[in-house]
Short mmCIF file of C-alpha atoms in Angstrom, two decimals:
data_model
loop_
_atom_site.label_atom_id
_atom_site.label_comp_id
_atom_site.label_asym_id
_atom_site.label_seq_id
_atom_site.Cartn_x
_atom_site.Cartn_y
_atom_site.Cartn_z
CA MET A 1 0.00 0.00 0.00
CA ALA A 2 1.29 3.47 -0.84
CA PHE A 3 1.84 5.60 2.23
CA CYS A 4 -0.26 8.69 2.75
CA PHE A 5 0.40 11.47 5.23
CA PHE A 6 -1.97 12.77 7.84
CA SER A 7 -1.51 16.38 8.72
CA ALA A 8 -3.24 18.99 10.81
CA ALA A 9 -5.77 19.25 8.01
CA THR A 10 -6.68 15.58 8.44
CA LEU A 11 -6.05 15.33 12.15
CA GLU A 12 -7.26 18.54 13.72
CA LEU A 13 -5.89 18.81 17.24
CA ASN A 14 -7.28 20.83 20.10
CA LEU A 15 -5.28 20.55 23.29
CA THR A 16 -7.01 23.34 25.21
CA PHE A 17 -9.38 21.15 27.27
CA PRO A 18 -12.22 23.69 27.67
CA GLY A 19 -14.36 23.17 30.76
CA THR A 20 -15.32 19.63 31.55
CA CYS A 21 -16.24 18.72 28.00
CA LEU A 22 -12.77 18.18 26.64
CA SER A 23 -12.15 17.86 22.93
CA PHE A 24 -8.59 16.61 22.61
CA LEU A 25 -8.91 15.90 18.92
CA THR A 26 -11.44 16.16 16.14
CA LEU A 27 -11.32 14.26 12.90
CA THR A 28 -12.60 15.78 9.72
CA SER A 29 -15.12 13.49 8.10
CA SER A 30 -13.49 11.26 5.52
CA PRO A 31 -14.96 8.12 3.94
CA SER A 32 -11.53 6.50 3.90
CA PHE A 33 -11.25 6.77 7.66
CA ARG A 34 -13.69 3.92 8.18
CA TYR A 35 -11.10 1.70 6.55
CA PHE A 36 -9.59 1.19 9.99
CA SER A 37 -12.57 -0.48 11.66
CA SER A 38 -11.30 -4.03 11.08
CA SER A 39 -7.84 -3.25 12.45
CA GLU A 40 -9.43 -1.84 15.58
CA LEU A 41 -11.15 -5.18 16.19
CA ALA A 42 -7.82 -6.98 15.85
CA VAL A 43 -6.19 -4.66 18.35
CA GLU A 44 -9.06 -5.07 20.80
CA HIS A 45 -8.80 -8.87 20.51
CA LYS A 46 -5.04 -8.77 21.18
CA ASN A 47 -5.54 -6.49 24.17
CA ALA A 48 -8.21 -8.79 25.58
CA ASP A 49 -5.85 -11.77 25.34
CA GLU A 50 -3.10 -9.84 27.13
CA VAL A 51 -5.46 -8.80 29.91
CA VAL A 52 -6.46 -12.42 30.54
CA LEU A 53 -2.82 -13.51 30.45
CA VAL A 54 -1.61 -10.81 32.87
CA THR A 55 -4.53 -11.45 35.21
CA ASP A 56 -3.72 -15.15 35.23
CA ILE A 57 0.01 -14.57 35.91
CA PHE A 58 -0.59 -12.33 38.92
CA SER A 59 -3.33 -14.59 40.26
CA LYS A 60 -0.91 -17.53 40.52
CA GLY A 61 0.98 -15.92 43.37
CA TYR A 62 4.59 -16.29 42.30
CA GLU A 63 7.13 -16.13 45.11
CA THR A 64 9.26 -13.41 43.50
CA THR A 65 8.55 -10.50 41.20
CA ASP A 66 11.35 -11.67 38.93
CA GLU A 67 9.36 -14.83 38.18
CA MET A 68 6.45 -12.66 37.09
CA LYS A 69 8.75 -10.64 34.86
CA VAL A 70 10.10 -13.78 33.18
CA GLU A 71 6.57 -15.05 32.61
CA LEU A 72 5.48 -11.76 31.05
CA GLU A 73 8.54 -11.55 28.81
CA SER A 74 8.18 -15.14 27.65
CA ASN A 75 4.67 -14.27 26.45
CA ASN A 76 5.83 -11.02 24.80
CA VAL A 77 3.66 -8.88 27.06
CA VAL A 78 4.62 -5.19 27.06
CA ILE A 79 3.21 -3.19 29.95
CA SER A 80 1.46 -0.08 28.66
CA HIS A 81 -0.76 2.52 30.27
CA GLU A 82 -3.82 1.15 28.50
CA LEU A 83 -3.01 -2.43 29.54
CA VAL A 84 -2.64 -1.36 33.18
CA LEU A 85 -6.09 0.23 33.14
CA LYS A 86 -7.72 -2.81 31.53
CA VAL A 87 -6.08 -5.25 33.96
CA LEU A 88 -7.14 -3.18 36.98
CA GLN A 89 -10.69 -3.03 35.67
CA ASP A 90 -10.66 -6.79 35.11
CA LEU A 91 -9.40 -7.39 38.67
CA ASN A 92 -12.05 -5.19 40.26
CA ALA A 93 -13.40 -8.14 42.27
CA ALA A 94 -9.92 -9.29 43.34
CA PRO A 95 -8.37 -6.32 45.15
CA GLU A 96 -5.43 -8.26 46.61
CA VAL A 97 -4.35 -9.48 43.17
CA ALA A 98 -4.94 -6.00 41.77
CA LYS A 99 -2.75 -4.50 44.52
CA SER A 100 -0.02 -7.03 43.77
CA PHE A 101 -0.13 -6.08 40.08
CA PHE A 102 -0.26 -2.36 40.85
CA ASP A 103 2.73 -2.55 43.20
CA TRP A 104 4.72 -4.53 40.63
CA VAL A 105 4.06 -1.93 37.94
CA SER A 106 4.81 0.89 40.38
CA GLU A 107 8.21 -0.64 41.14
CA ARG A 108 9.25 -1.59 37.60
CA GLU A 109 7.15 0.42 35.13
CA ASN A 110 6.19 3.50 37.11
CA ASP A 111 5.87 5.62 33.97
CA ARG A 112 2.88 3.48 32.95
CA LEU A 113 0.83 4.62 35.94
CA SER A 114 -1.34 7.72 35.87
CA SER A 115 -3.93 9.52 37.95
CA LYS A 116 -6.58 7.28 36.44
CA SER A 117 -4.61 4.15 37.39
CA TYR A 118 -4.26 5.36 40.97
CA ASN A 119 -7.95 6.19 41.23
CA LEU A 120 -8.95 2.75 39.97
CA MET A 121 -6.75 1.12 42.60
CA LEU A 122 -7.90 3.57 45.27
CA GLY A 123 -11.54 2.79 44.55
CA MET A 124 -10.93 -0.96 44.85
CA LEU A 125 -9.20 -0.53 48.20
CA GLY A 126 -11.96 1.68 49.55
CA VAL A 127 -14.97 -0.42 48.57
CA ASN A 128 -13.33 -3.70 49.65
CA GLY A 129 -12.52 -2.65 53.20
CA PHE A 130 -8.78 -2.01 52.88
CA VAL A 131 -9.07 1.23 54.83
CA ASN A 132 -5.45 1.65 55.95
CA GLU A 133 -4.19 0.88 52.46
CA PHE A 134 -6.76 3.34 51.09
CA TRP A 135 -5.41 6.25 53.14
CA ASP A 136 -1.82 5.25 52.43
CA MET A 137 -2.63 5.44 48.73
CA VAL A 138 -4.22 8.87 49.20
CA GLY A 139 -0.96 10.07 50.75
CA ILE A 140 1.07 8.77 47.81
CA MET A 141 -1.30 10.42 45.35
CA LYS A 142 -0.98 13.76 47.14
CA LYS A 143 2.80 13.64 46.74
CA LYS A 144 2.38 12.99 43.03
CA GLY A 145 -0.13 15.81 42.66
CA TYR A 146 -3.06 13.48 41.97
CA GLY A 147 -6.51 14.07 43.42
CA VAL A 148 -9.52 11.85 44.05
CA SER A 149 -11.83 11.57 41.05
CA LYS A 150 -15.55 12.14 41.35
CA GLY A 151 -16.31 8.51 40.52
CA THR A 152 -13.92 7.17 43.15
CA PHE A 153 -15.28 9.58 45.76
CA SER A 154 -18.87 8.50 45.07
CA ARG A 155 -18.10 4.77 45.26
CA VAL A 156 -15.99 4.92 48.40
CA SER A 157 -18.15 7.43 50.28
CA GLU A 158 -21.18 5.20 49.63
CA LYS A 159 -19.25 2.23 51.06
CA PHE A 160 -18.10 4.20 54.11
CA GLU A 161 -21.64 5.38 54.78
CA LYS A 162 -23.08 1.88 54.39
CA GLU A 163 -20.52 0.45 56.83
CA ARG A 164 -21.12 3.35 59.24
CA MET A 165 -17.50 4.45 59.09
CA GLY A 166 -18.30 7.99 60.17
CA SER A 167 -14.80 9.31 60.81
CA ASP A 168 -13.43 7.98 57.53
CA LEU A 169 -16.45 9.33 55.67
CA GLU A 170 -15.97 12.80 57.14
CA LYS A 171 -12.26 12.68 56.38
CA LEU A 172 -12.99 11.73 52.77
CA LYS A 173 -15.58 14.48 52.42
CA GLU A 174 -13.13 17.05 53.79
CA LEU A 175 -10.49 15.83 51.37
CA TYR A 176 -12.88 16.11 48.46
CA ALA A 177 -14.23 19.50 49.55
CA SER A 178 -10.71 20.89 49.92
CA GLY A 179 -10.29 20.79 46.17
CA SER A 180 -8.69 17.38 45.86
CA VAL A 181 -11.03 16.47 43.02
CA ASP A 182 -9.14 15.15 40.01
CA ASN A 183 -10.39 16.48 36.67
CA SER A 184 -7.38 15.02 34.89
CA ILE A 185 -9.26 11.74 34.46
CA GLU A 186 -11.38 13.26 31.70
CA LYS A 187 -8.24 14.64 30.13
CA GLU A 188 -6.67 11.16 30.18
CA ASP A 189 -9.73 9.72 28.45
CA CYS A 190 -9.26 12.25 25.66
CA VAL A 191 -5.59 11.36 25.37
CA GLU A 192 -6.50 7.69 25.08
CA LYS A 193 -8.81 8.52 22.18
CA PHE A 194 -5.97 10.43 20.55
CA TRP A 195 -3.66 7.42 20.78
CA ARG A 196 -6.31 5.08 19.41
CA VAL A 197 -6.81 7.31 16.40
CA ILE A 198 -3.15 7.78 15.46
CA HIS A 199 -2.38 4.07 15.89
CA GLU A 200 -5.41 3.27 13.76
CA MET A 201 -4.25 5.66 11.05
CA ARG A 202 -0.71 4.25 11.17
CA GLY A 203 -2.15 0.75 10.86
CA GLY A 204 -4.05 1.83 7.77
CA GLY A 205 -0.88 2.95 6.00
CA TYR A 206 -0.98 6.64 6.83
CA GLU A 207 2.13 8.49 7.94
CA MET A 208 2.42 11.69 9.91
CA GLU A 209 3.68 14.92 8.39
CA LYS A 210 6.58 16.73 10.03
CA GLY A 211 4.46 19.78 10.75
CA THR A 212 1.84 17.70 12.53
CA TYR A 213 4.47 16.07 14.72
CA ILE A 214 5.93 19.43 15.76
CA LYS A 215 2.52 20.92 16.47
CA VAL A 216 1.36 18.03 18.64
CA LEU A 217 4.67 17.65 20.49
CA ARG A 218 4.80 21.33 21.40
CA GLN A 219 1.23 21.18 22.66
CA PHE A 220 2.11 18.24 24.89
CA VAL A 221 5.11 20.14 26.24
CA LYS A 222 3.09 23.32 26.70
CA ARG A 223 0.55 21.38 28.78
CA LYS A 224 3.43 19.85 30.80
CA MET A 225 2.44 16.39 29.55
CA VAL A 226 6.06 15.27 29.30
CA LYS A 227 5.36 11.55 29.42
CA ASP A 228 2.90 11.86 26.55
CA ALA A 229 5.48 13.90 24.65
CA VAL A 230 8.00 11.08 25.05
CA ASP A 231 5.43 8.48 24.01
CA PHE A 232 4.64 10.57 20.96
CA TYR A 233 8.33 10.91 20.10
CA GLU A 234 8.74 7.13 20.29
CA PHE A 235 5.72 6.70 18.05
CA ALA A 236 7.07 9.18 15.49
CA MET A 237 10.51 7.50 15.46
CA THR A 238 8.91 4.27 14.26
CA GLY A 239 7.40 6.01 11.24
CA LYS A 240 8.78 6.79 7.80
CA THR A 241 9.30 10.49 8.54
CA LYS A 242 11.40 10.54 11.70
CA PRO A 243 12.01 13.51 14.01
CA SER A 244 15.35 15.28 13.55
CA VAL A 245 18.34 15.55 15.89
CA GLN A 246 17.07 18.99 16.88
CA ASP A 247 13.72 17.45 17.85
CA CYS A 248 15.54 15.01 20.12
CA THR A 249 17.56 17.80 21.73
CA TYR A 250 14.41 19.88 22.22
CA LEU A 251 12.66 17.04 24.04
CA LEU A 252 15.68 16.24 26.22
CA ARG A 253 15.88 19.89 27.25
CA LYS A 254 12.22 19.93 28.22
CA ILE A 255 12.58 16.73 30.25
CA VAL A 256 15.48 18.03 32.35
CA ALA A 257 13.71 21.35 32.91
CA SER A 258 10.35 19.84 33.89
CA LYS A 259 8.99 20.02 37.44
CA GLU A 260 10.56 16.69 38.37
CA LEU A 261 13.58 15.25 36.57
CA ASN A 262 12.49 11.85 35.26
CA MET A 263 15.61 9.95 34.19
CA GLY A 264 13.43 7.10 32.92
CA LEU A 265 11.88 9.38 30.31
CA PHE A 266 15.28 10.87 29.50
CA MET A 267 16.78 7.43 28.90
CA ARG A 268 13.85 6.39 26.72
CA VAL A 269 14.45 9.29 24.35
CA VAL A 270 18.21 8.65 24.21
CA ARG A 271 17.68 4.93 23.63
CA VAL A 272 15.14 5.40 20.85
CA PHE A 273 17.35 7.98 19.17
CA LYS A 274 20.38 5.68 19.30
CA ASP A 275 18.47 2.58 18.17
CA SER A 276 17.36 4.47 15.06
CA GLY A 277 21.00 4.77 13.97
CA ASN A 278 21.49 8.37 15.03
CA VAL A 279 24.48 9.93 16.79
CA LEU A 280 24.20 12.60 19.47
CA THR A 281 26.48 15.63 19.19
CA ASN A 282 28.26 17.84 21.72
CA SER A 283 25.76 20.57 20.94
CA THR A 284 23.17 18.31 22.55
CA ILE A 285 25.18 18.21 25.79
CA ASP A 286 25.57 21.98 25.69
CA ALA A 287 21.84 22.53 25.22
CA VAL A 288 20.89 20.07 27.97
CA LEU A 289 23.40 21.62 30.38
CA LYS A 290 21.96 25.06 29.76
CA SER A 291 18.49 23.74 30.58
CA LEU A 292 19.80 22.05 33.73
CA THR A 293 21.46 25.27 34.81
CA SER A 294 18.35 27.33 34.12
CA VAL A 295 16.38 25.30 36.70
CA GLY A 296 19.22 24.96 39.21
CA ARG A 297 19.94 21.30 38.53
CA ILE A 298 23.55 21.40 37.34
CA GLY A 299 24.34 18.96 40.16
CA LYS A 300 22.40 16.31 38.24
CA CYS A 301 24.77 16.52 35.28
CA ASN A 302 26.58 13.27 36.17
CA LYS A 303 23.35 11.32 35.71
CA ILE A 304 22.66 13.13 32.46
CA LEU A 305 26.18 12.54 31.14
CA LYS A 306 25.99 8.85 32.00
CA ALA A 307 22.72 8.55 30.11
CA LEU A 308 24.16 10.38 27.11
CA GLU A 309 27.27 8.19 27.15
CA GLU A 310 25.02 5.13 27.01
CA GLY A 311 23.60 6.77 23.93
CA GLY A 312 27.06 6.81 22.38
CA LEU A 313 28.04 10.40 23.20
CA SER A 314 31.20 11.24 25.16
CA ALA A 315 31.93 14.87 25.95
CA CYS A 316 34.99 16.46 24.32
CA ASP A 317 37.67 18.30 26.34
CA PRO A 318 36.18 21.80 26.05
CA MET A 319 32.76 20.44 26.98
CA LYS A 320 34.18 18.65 30.02
CA GLY A 321 35.78 21.94 30.99
CA LYS A 322 32.47 23.73 30.74
CA ILE A 323 30.86 21.06 32.89
CA ALA A 324 33.62 21.35 35.48
CA PHE A 325 33.26 25.12 35.50
CA GLN A 326 29.50 25.02 35.90
CA LEU A 327 29.79 22.46 38.68
CA SER A 328 32.43 24.44 40.51
CA SER A 329 30.49 27.67 40.14
CA ARG A 330 27.99 26.28 42.65
CA GLY A 331 30.52 27.26 45.28
CA LYS A 332 30.93 24.03 47.23
CA ARG A 333 34.52 23.00 47.86
CA LEU A 334 33.62 19.31 47.64
CA VAL A 335 32.08 19.82 44.22
CA ILE A 336 35.09 21.77 42.95
CA ASN A 337 37.46 19.12 44.26
CA LYS A 338 35.45 16.47 42.44
CA ALA A 339 35.74 18.54 39.28
CA SER A 340 39.49 18.72 39.87
CA ASP A 341 39.66 14.94 40.26
CA CYS A 342 37.78 14.54 36.99
CA PHE A 343 40.30 16.85 35.35
CA HIS A 344 43.25 14.76 36.55
CA LYS A 345 41.59 11.61 35.21
CA MET A 346 40.91 13.33 31.90
CA VAL A 347 44.58 14.34 31.55
CA ASP A 348 45.71 10.79 32.39
CA LYS A 349 43.36 9.34 29.81
CA GLU A 350 43.56 11.83 26.95
CA GLY A 351 46.88 13.57 27.52
CA ALA A 352 47.79 17.15 28.36
CA SER A 353 47.92 18.66 24.89
CA TYR A 354 44.34 19.97 24.88
CA ALA A 355 43.73 20.42 28.60
CA GLY A 356 44.76 24.08 28.90
CA TYR A 357 41.25 25.41 28.37
CA VAL A 358 39.78 23.11 31.00
CA LEU A 359 42.51 24.01 33.50
CA GLU A 360 41.82 27.71 33.07
CA LEU A 361 38.14 27.16 33.79
CA LEU A 362 38.97 25.25 36.96
CA VAL A 363 41.51 27.83 38.13
CA ASN A 364 38.95 30.56 37.51
CA ALA A 365 36.37 28.62 39.53
CA TYR A 366 38.74 28.30 42.49
CA CYS A 367 39.73 31.96 42.30
CA ARG A 368 36.13 33.13 42.21
CA LYS A 369 35.68 31.49 45.61
CA ASN A 370 38.94 32.99 46.94
CA TRP A 371 40.62 29.59 46.97
CA ALA A 372 43.68 30.66 45.01
CA MET A 373 45.99 28.36 47.01
CA ASP A 374 43.99 25.32 45.89
CA ALA A 375 44.24 26.53 42.31
CA CYS A 376 47.98 27.06 42.71
CA LYS A 377 48.47 23.51 43.97
CA LEU A 378 46.38 22.12 41.11
CA LEU A 379 48.37 24.04 38.50
CA SER A 380 51.75 23.17 40.01
CA ASP A 381 50.84 19.48 40.21
CA VAL A 382 49.77 19.18 36.58
CA VAL A 383 52.82 21.12 35.37
CA ASN A 384 55.33 19.10 37.38
CA GLU A 385 53.64 15.70 37.20
CA LYS A 386 51.72 15.76 33.91
CA GLU A 387 54.03 18.11 31.96
CA LEU A 388 51.05 20.27 31.09
CA LYS A 389 51.65 23.80 29.82
CA PRO A 390 48.94 26.13 31.11
CA ARG A 391 47.88 29.14 29.10
CA HIS A 392 49.65 32.44 29.75
CA SER A 393 46.28 33.90 30.72
CA THR A 394 45.89 31.18 33.37
CA TYR A 395 49.19 32.13 34.97
CA LYS A 396 48.28 35.82 34.90
CA LEU A 397 44.89 35.19 36.51
CA LEU A 398 46.34 33.06 39.29
CA LEU A 399 49.27 35.41 40.00
CA SER A 400 46.86 38.32 40.46
CA LYS A 401 44.59 36.36 42.81
CA LEU A 402 47.48 35.05 44.92
CA LEU A 403 48.84 38.55 45.46
CA VAL A 404 45.38 39.92 46.30
CA GLN A 405 45.25 37.29 49.06
CA GLY A 406 48.75 38.25 50.27
CA ARG A 407 50.41 35.07 49.03
CA PHE A 408 53.61 36.72 47.79
CA LYS A 409 55.88 33.70 48.28
CA GLU A 410 53.56 31.39 46.33
CA ALA A 411 53.12 34.01 43.60
CA LEU A 412 56.89 34.34 43.27
CA ASN A 413 57.28 30.56 42.92
CA LEU A 414 54.55 30.58 40.29
CA LEU A 415 56.36 33.36 38.43
CA VAL A 416 59.48 31.17 38.28
CA LEU A 417 57.39 28.28 36.94
CA MET A 418 55.85 30.54 34.31
CA LYS A 419 59.27 31.77 33.16
CA SER A 420 60.54 28.20 32.92
CA GLN A 421 57.83 27.49 30.35
CA GLY A 422 58.97 30.35 28.15
CA TYR A 423 56.28 32.92 28.96
CA PRO A 424 57.09 36.63 29.34
CA THR A 425 56.94 37.91 32.90
CA PHE A 426 53.80 39.51 34.28
CA LEU A 427 54.93 42.26 36.65
CA ASP A 428 51.83 44.43 37.07
CA PRO A 429 50.31 42.67 40.10
CA PHE A 430 53.74 42.36 41.77
CA ILE A 431 54.48 46.06 41.41
CA GLU A 432 51.04 46.95 42.76
CA TYR A 433 51.44 44.59 45.71
CA ILE A 434 54.93 45.84 46.63
CA SER A 435 54.03 49.52 46.35
CA LYS A 436 50.94 49.26 48.56
CA THR A 437 51.52 46.53 51.13
CA GLY A 438 54.79 44.75 50.34
CA THR A 439 58.03 45.16 52.27
CA THR A 440 61.44 46.08 50.89
CA ASP A 441 62.40 42.45 51.46
CA ASP A 442 59.61 41.50 49.06
CA ALA A 443 60.93 43.99 46.51
CA ASP A 444 64.42 42.59 46.90
CA LYS A 445 63.19 39.03 46.31
CA LEU A 446 61.30 40.10 43.20
CA LEU A 447 64.38 41.86 41.89
CA LYS A 448 66.52 38.76 42.38
CA THR A 449 63.91 36.61 40.66
CA MET A 450 64.03 38.92 37.66
CA THR A 451 67.85 39.05 37.57
CA VAL A 452 69.37 38.07 34.24
CA LYS A 453 73.08 37.13 33.90
CA SER A 454 73.95 38.43 37.40
CA PHE A 455 72.47 41.89 36.75
CA PRO A 456 69.14 43.05 38.19
CA ALA A 457 66.46 43.88 35.66
CA THR A 458 66.55 47.66 35.19
CA SER A 459 62.88 47.90 34.26
CA VAL A 460 61.82 46.13 37.45
CA PHE A 461 63.95 48.43 39.60
CA LEU A 462 62.59 51.58 37.98
CA ARG A 463 58.95 50.49 38.08
CA ALA A 464 59.16 49.48 41.74
CA PHE A 465 60.88 52.73 42.70
CA GLU A 466 58.28 54.84 40.88
CA ALA A 467 55.43 52.85 42.40
CA TYR A 468 56.72 53.49 45.92
CA PHE A 469 56.76 57.23 45.30
CA LYS A 470 53.34 57.18 43.69
CA ALA A 471 51.93 55.38 46.72
CA GLY A 472 53.54 57.95 49.03
CA ARG A 473 55.84 55.38 50.65
CA HIS A 474 59.03 57.47 50.48
CA ASN A 475 60.81 55.69 53.33
CA GLU A 476 60.33 52.33 51.64
CA ALA A 477 61.57 53.82 48.37
CA GLN A 478 64.73 55.09 50.10
CA ASP A 479 65.31 51.73 51.77
CA PHE A 480 64.82 49.96 48.44
CA LEU A 481 67.34 52.29 46.79
CA LEU A 482 69.96 51.54 49.43
CA ARG A 483 69.49 47.79 48.99
CA CYS A 484 69.93 47.87 45.24
CA PRO A 485 73.43 47.35 43.86
CA GLU A 486 74.85 49.64 41.21
CA ILE A 487 73.20 48.98 37.88
CA HIS A 488 75.64 48.81 35.04
CA PRO A 489 74.64 49.96 31.58
#
């Protein structure tokens, strides 16, 4: 069959959910659309078989959850949101089995549970006398932001009233009256209709246009329906017209910036992208890091990087430097030290030839927190042990910070190290330090450090002398003059 494309003209989407009568999607009338009725019956039959199979597996009472998993996998059962709902509905008269199934899904396939799933389970617990479990479930739902649906409230309140459970009934009424009613159930029903339609159209040989994909995905994201956005991305990646690398990056950014960071959803997107033969780029890391930073989650970057590496992407040197800098900018010494450890490992693994940029970022991070001595130790270690040549700008930055903190001796040692690597001297911070707070002994040491072929450097002598006068320290200038030997032309 030749593939056709369904677009916004064929599949008109409305994600605004007006009032209680929600119209998630509307299909324009088309005679060819009825073509899918037979495929729908086939899908329903398959779903019915899976429901019976899952119900039977969890009714057997296996000793371990792993045994259940093996049984499901051997029968090619894939847990989906729709399957969870159907199984719970089928187990309505067997609450203990239903609870066992629900707990198993919650532990292993938590993304497949929704407000509707929780309300189905909550209703079963309430009407079957599992009162403690009922209130425990209410507490869990509150943490997830789920409320009690009108249907669940009606069923359970009727049961509580019939059993004369006055205190529980009043507690439930107060909960419901406080605004804990869940209108998202109706929204979920609309989403289910949406999925039925697009699967039906795919089954009939229709493919989705790029513009339709972008429009629907952005509506999901706008409505903070991140899980649905990921499901939709997975669906689109199995079609003929696949989302681009930029679409993948966009979705990853939205996942890490959502209210709660869901690494399961993040990994699903990375895995689907990789399995389709695509390769992530460093620009993806950069974009994701920016999103993490924007919501104050840069500390989660290790998890994100691990997930991206599993997707075949390893950060380059400059990118690792940026990560180290962003981590260290949080201001915690432990975090900066971890970044420093990562830098050492990176140099050991990849060599020192391209590590100068990363080192400068780390040194800058230390200096911003007034930890110049830590930066000095780091730089000295990698120069002496790893034979790394820092940038001239790195030396200049660190020299200035050391002198600001009164670390003249360490700054002088660093100056010697800088000269040994062939860089021109950087006198400005030394002259400023000596003229304002330094002693004549300090000036003498600087002069000796700058001595070439047994003669003091004339320029250093003159600049120091002038700086003393400019700072109004005439006595120090006189003392400095007396200490200096005769300068030969």
